[in-house]
PDB file of C-alpha atoms in Angstrom:
ATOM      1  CA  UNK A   1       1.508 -27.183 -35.214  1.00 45.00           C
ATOM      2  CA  UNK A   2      -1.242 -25.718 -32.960  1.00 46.00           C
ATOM      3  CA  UNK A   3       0.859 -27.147 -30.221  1.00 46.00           C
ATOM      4  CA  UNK A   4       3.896 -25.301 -31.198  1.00 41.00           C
ATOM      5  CA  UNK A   5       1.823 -22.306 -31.891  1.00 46.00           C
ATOM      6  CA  UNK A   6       0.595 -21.846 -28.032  1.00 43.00           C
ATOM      7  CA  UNK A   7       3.440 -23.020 -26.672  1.00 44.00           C
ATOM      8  CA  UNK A   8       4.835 -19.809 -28.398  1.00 46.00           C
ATOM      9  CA  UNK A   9       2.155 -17.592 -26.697  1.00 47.00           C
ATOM     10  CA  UNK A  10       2.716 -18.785 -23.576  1.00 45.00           C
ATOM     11  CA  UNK A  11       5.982 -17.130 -23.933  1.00 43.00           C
ATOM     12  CA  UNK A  12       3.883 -13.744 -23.046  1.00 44.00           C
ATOM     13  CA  UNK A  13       3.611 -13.621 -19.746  1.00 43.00           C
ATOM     14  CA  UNK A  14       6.972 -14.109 -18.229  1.00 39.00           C
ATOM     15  CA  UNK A  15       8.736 -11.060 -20.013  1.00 37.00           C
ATOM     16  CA  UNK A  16       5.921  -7.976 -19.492  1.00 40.00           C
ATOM     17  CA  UNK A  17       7.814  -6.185 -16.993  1.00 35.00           C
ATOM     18  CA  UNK A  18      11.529  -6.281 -17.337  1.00 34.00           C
ATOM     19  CA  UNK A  19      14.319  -8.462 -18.836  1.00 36.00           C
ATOM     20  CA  UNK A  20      13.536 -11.648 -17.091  1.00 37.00           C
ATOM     21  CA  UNK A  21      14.295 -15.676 -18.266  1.00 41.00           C
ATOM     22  CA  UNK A  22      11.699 -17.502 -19.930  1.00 42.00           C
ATOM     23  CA  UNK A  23      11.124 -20.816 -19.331  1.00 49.00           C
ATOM     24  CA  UNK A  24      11.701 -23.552 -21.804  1.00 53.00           C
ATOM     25  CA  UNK A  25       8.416 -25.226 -22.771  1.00 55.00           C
ATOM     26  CA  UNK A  26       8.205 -28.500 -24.847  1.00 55.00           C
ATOM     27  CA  UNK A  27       4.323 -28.539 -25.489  1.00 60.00           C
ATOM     28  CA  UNK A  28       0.991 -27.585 -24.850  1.00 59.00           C
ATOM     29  CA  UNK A  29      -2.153 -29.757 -24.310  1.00 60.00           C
ATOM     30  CA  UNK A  30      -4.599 -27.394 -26.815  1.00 56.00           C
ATOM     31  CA  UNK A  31      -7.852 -28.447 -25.551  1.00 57.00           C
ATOM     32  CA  UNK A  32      -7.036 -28.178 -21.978  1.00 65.00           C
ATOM     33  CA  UNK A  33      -3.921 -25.569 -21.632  1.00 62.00           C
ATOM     34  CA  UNK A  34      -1.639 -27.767 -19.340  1.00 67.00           C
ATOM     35  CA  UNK A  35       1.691 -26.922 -20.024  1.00 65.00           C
ATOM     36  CA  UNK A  36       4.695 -29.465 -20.091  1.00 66.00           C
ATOM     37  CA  UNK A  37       7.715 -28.053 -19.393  1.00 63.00           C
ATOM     38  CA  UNK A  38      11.183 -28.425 -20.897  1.00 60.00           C
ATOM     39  CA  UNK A  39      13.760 -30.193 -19.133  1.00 58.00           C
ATOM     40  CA  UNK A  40      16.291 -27.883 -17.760  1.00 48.00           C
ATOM     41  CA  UNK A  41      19.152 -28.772 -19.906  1.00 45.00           C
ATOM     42  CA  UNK A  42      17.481 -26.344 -22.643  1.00 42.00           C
ATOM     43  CA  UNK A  43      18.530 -22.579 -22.748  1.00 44.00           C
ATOM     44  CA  UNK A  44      16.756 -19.949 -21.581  1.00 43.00           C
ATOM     45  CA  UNK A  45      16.693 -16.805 -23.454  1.00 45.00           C
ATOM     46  CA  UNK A  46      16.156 -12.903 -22.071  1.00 46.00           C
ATOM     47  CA  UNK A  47      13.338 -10.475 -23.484  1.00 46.00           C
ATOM     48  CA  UNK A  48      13.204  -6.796 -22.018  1.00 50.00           C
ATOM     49  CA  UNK A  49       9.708  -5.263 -22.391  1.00 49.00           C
ATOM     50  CA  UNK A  50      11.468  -1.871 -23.548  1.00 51.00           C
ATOM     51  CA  UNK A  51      12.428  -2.906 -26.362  1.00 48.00           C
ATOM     52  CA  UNK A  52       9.116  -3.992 -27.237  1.00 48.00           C
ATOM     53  CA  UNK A  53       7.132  -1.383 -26.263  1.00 50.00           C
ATOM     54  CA  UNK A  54       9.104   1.089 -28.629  1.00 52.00           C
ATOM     55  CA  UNK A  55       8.990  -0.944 -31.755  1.00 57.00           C
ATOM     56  CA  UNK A  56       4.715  -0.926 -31.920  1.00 64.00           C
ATOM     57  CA  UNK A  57       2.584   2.101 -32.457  1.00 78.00           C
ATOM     58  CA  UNK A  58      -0.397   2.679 -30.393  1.00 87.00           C
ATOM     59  CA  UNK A  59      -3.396   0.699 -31.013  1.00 89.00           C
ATOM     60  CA  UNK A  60      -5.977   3.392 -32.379  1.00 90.00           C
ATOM     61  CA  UNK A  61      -8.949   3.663 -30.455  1.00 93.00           C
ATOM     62  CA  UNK A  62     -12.432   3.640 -32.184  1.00 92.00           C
ATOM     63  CA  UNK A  63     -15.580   3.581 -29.836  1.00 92.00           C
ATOM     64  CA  UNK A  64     -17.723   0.776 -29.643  1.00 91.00           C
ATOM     65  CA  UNK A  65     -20.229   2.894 -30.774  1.00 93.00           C
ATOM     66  CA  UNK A  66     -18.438   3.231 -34.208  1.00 94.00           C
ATOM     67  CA  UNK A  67     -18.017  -0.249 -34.475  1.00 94.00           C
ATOM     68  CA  UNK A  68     -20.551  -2.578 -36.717  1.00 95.00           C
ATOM     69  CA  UNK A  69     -21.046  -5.345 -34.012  1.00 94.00           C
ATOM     70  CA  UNK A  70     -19.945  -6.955 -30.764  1.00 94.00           C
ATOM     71  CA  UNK A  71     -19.621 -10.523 -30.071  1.00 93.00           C
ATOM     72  CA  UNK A  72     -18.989 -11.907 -26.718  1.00 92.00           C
ATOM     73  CA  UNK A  73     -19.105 -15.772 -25.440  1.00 88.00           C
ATOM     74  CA  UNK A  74     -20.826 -15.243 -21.870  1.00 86.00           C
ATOM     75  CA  UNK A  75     -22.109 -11.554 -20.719  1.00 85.00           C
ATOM     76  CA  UNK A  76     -19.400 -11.924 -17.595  1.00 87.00           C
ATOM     77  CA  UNK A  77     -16.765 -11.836 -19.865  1.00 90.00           C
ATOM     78  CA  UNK A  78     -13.761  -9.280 -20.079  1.00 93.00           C
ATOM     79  CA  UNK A  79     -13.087  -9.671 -23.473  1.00 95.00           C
ATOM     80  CA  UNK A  80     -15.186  -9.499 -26.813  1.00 94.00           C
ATOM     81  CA  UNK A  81     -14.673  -9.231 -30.510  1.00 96.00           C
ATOM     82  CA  UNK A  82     -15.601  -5.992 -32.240  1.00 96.00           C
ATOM     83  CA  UNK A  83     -16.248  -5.925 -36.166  1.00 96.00           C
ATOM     84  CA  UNK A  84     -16.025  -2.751 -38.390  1.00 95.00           C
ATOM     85  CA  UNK A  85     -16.310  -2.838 -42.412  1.00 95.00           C
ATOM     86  CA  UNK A  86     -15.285  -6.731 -42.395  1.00 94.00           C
ATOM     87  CA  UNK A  87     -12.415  -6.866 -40.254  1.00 95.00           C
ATOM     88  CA  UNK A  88     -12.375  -7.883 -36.506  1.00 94.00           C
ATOM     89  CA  UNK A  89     -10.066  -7.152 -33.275  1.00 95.00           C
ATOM     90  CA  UNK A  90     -10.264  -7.308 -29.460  1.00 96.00           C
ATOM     91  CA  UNK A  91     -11.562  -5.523 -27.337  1.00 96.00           C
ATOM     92  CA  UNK A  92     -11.619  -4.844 -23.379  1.00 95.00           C
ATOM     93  CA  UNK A  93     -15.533  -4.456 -21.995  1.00 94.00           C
ATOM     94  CA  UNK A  94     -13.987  -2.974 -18.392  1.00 93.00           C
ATOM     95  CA  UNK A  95     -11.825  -0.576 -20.028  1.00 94.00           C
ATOM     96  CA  UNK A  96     -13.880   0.275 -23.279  1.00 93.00           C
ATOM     97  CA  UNK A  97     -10.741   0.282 -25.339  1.00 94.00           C
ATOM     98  CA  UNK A  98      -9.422  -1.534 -28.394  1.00 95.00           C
ATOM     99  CA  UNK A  99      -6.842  -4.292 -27.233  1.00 94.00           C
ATOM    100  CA  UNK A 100      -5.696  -4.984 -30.647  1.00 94.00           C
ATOM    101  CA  UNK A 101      -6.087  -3.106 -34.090  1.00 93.00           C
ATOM    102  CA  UNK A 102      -9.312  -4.323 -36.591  1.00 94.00           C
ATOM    103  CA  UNK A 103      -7.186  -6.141 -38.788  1.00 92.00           C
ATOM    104  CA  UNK A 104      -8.457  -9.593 -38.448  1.00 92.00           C
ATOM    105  CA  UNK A 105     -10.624 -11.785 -40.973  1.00 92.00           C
ATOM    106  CA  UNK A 106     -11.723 -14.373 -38.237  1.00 92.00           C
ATOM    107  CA  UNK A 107     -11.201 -13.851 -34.553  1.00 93.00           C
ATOM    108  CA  UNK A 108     -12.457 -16.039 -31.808  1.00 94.00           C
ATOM    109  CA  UNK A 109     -11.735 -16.817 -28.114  1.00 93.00           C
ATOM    110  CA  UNK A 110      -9.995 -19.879 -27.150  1.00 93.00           C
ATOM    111  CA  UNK A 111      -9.729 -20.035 -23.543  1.00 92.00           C
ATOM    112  CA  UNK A 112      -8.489 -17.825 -20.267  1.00 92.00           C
ATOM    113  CA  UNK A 113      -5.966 -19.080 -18.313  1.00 92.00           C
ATOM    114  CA  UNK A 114      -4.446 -18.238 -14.844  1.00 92.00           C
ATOM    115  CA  UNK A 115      -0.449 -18.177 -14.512  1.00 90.00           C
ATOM    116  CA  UNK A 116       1.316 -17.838 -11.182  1.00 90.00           C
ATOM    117  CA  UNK A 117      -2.009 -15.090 -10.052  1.00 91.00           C
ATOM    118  CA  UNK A 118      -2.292 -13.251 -13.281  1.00 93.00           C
ATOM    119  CA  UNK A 119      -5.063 -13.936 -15.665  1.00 93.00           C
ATOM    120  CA  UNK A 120      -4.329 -14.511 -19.387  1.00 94.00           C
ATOM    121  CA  UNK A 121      -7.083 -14.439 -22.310  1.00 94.00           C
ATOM    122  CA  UNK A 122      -5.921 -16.252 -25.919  1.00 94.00           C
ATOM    123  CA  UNK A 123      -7.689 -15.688 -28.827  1.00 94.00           C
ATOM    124  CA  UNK A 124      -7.092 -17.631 -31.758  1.00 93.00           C
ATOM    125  CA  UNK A 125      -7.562 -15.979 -35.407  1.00 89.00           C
ATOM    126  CA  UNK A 126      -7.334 -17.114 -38.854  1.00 90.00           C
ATOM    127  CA  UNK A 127      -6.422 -15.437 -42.666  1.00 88.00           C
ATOM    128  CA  UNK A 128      -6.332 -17.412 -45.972  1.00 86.00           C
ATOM    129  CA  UNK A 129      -2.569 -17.843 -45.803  1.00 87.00           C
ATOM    130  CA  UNK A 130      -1.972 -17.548 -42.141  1.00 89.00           C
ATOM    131  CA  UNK A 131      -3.713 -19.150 -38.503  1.00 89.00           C
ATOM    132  CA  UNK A 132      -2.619 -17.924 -35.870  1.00 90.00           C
ATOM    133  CA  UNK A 133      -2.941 -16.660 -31.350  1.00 92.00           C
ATOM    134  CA  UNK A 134      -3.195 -13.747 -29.429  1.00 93.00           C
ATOM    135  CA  UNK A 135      -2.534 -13.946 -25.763  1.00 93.00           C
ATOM    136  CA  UNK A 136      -3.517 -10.805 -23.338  1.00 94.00           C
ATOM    137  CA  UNK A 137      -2.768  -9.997 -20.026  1.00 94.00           C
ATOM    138  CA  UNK A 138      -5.167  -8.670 -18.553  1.00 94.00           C
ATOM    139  CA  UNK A 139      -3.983  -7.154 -16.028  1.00 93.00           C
ATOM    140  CA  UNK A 140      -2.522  -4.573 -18.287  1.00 93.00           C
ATOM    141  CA  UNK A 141      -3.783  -5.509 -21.852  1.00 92.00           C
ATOM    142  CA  UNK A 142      -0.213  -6.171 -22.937  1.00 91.00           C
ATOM    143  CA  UNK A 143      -0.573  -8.727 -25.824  1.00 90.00           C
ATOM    144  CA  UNK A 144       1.197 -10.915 -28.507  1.00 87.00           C
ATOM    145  CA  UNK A 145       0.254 -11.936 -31.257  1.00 87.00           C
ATOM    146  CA  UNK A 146       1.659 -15.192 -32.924  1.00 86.00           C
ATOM    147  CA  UNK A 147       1.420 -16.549 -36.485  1.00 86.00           C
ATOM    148  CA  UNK A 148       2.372 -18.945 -38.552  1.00 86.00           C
ATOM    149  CA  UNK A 149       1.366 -20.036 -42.645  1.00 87.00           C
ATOM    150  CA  UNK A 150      -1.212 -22.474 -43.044  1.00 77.00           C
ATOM    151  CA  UNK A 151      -0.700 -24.931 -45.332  1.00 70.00           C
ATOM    152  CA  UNK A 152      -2.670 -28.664 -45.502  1.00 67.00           C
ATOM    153  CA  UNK A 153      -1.447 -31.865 -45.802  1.00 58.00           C
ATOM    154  CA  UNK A 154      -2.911 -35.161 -46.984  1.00 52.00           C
ATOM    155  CA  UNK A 155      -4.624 -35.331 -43.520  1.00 51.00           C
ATOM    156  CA  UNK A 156      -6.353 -32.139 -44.477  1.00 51.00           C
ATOM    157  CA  UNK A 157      -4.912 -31.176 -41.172  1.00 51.00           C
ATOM    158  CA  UNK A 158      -2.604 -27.906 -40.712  1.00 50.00           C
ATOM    159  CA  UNK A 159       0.523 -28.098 -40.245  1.00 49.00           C
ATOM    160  CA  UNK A 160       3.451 -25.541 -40.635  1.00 49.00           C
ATOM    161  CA  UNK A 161       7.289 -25.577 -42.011  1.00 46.00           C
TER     162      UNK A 161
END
């Protein structure tokens, strides 16, 4: 399922600017990021960034100062997770602005990728009922965020329906 999951985010990147293909993908190595392509005889579909733009509110902003704590893995790092009354979101160090809303239970980073001379940070997050990704660009903080319910099987591993 985690496969599945971030082969989903990867999805991001290719439709930020305008109504472009995306690429089919069939999975995702998780620990390392390498993607492996679909073969070509899958179809592509078309996503147009206006449409998504116009559908989301704007994140609301709330100063660093306000928030309860700060969490970052290394001090170089563009990205960090804030925490006010219990919740948790992410947040952009260069620009001093809230990426995504405080909504989250349990945030963390998962890794920062580079695609075709863009950088892209994910984040993975988990609820009781739900696990799920966020992928940024940062070049413009765009992000998506991907979920999916959690449920175990007799592996005690997740896996989704």
């Amino acid at each position: 399922m985690k496969e599945l999951l971030l082969a989903m985010c990867f999805l991001m990147p290719i439709g930020v600017s305008s109504a472009q293909e995306i690429e089919a993908i069939d999975s995702i190595d998780v620990k390392t990021g390498i993607v492996y392509y679909a073969d070509s005889t899958q179809v592509t579909d078309t996503i147009c960034s206006d449409t998504i733009n116009c559908t989301n509110p704007p994140i609301p902003q709330i100063p660093l100062e306000e928030c309860d704590s700060l969490m970052v893995r290394d001090v170089t790092d563009h990205y960090g997770v804030v925490y006010k009354d219990g919740k948790c979101g992410i947040y952009d160090l260069i620009k001093n602005e809230n990426v995504t809303r405080i909504e989250y239970s349990y945030l963390w980073y998962a890794y920062r990728k580079e695609i075709e001379g863009e950088y892209f940070t994910y984040f993975s997050w988990e609820e009781p009922e739900t696990i799920g990704v966020v992928g940024v660009a940062e070049v413009n903080n765009q992000f998506i965020g991907i979920s999916m319910p959690k449920k175990k099987d007799e592996d005690d591993r997740y896996s989704g329906e």
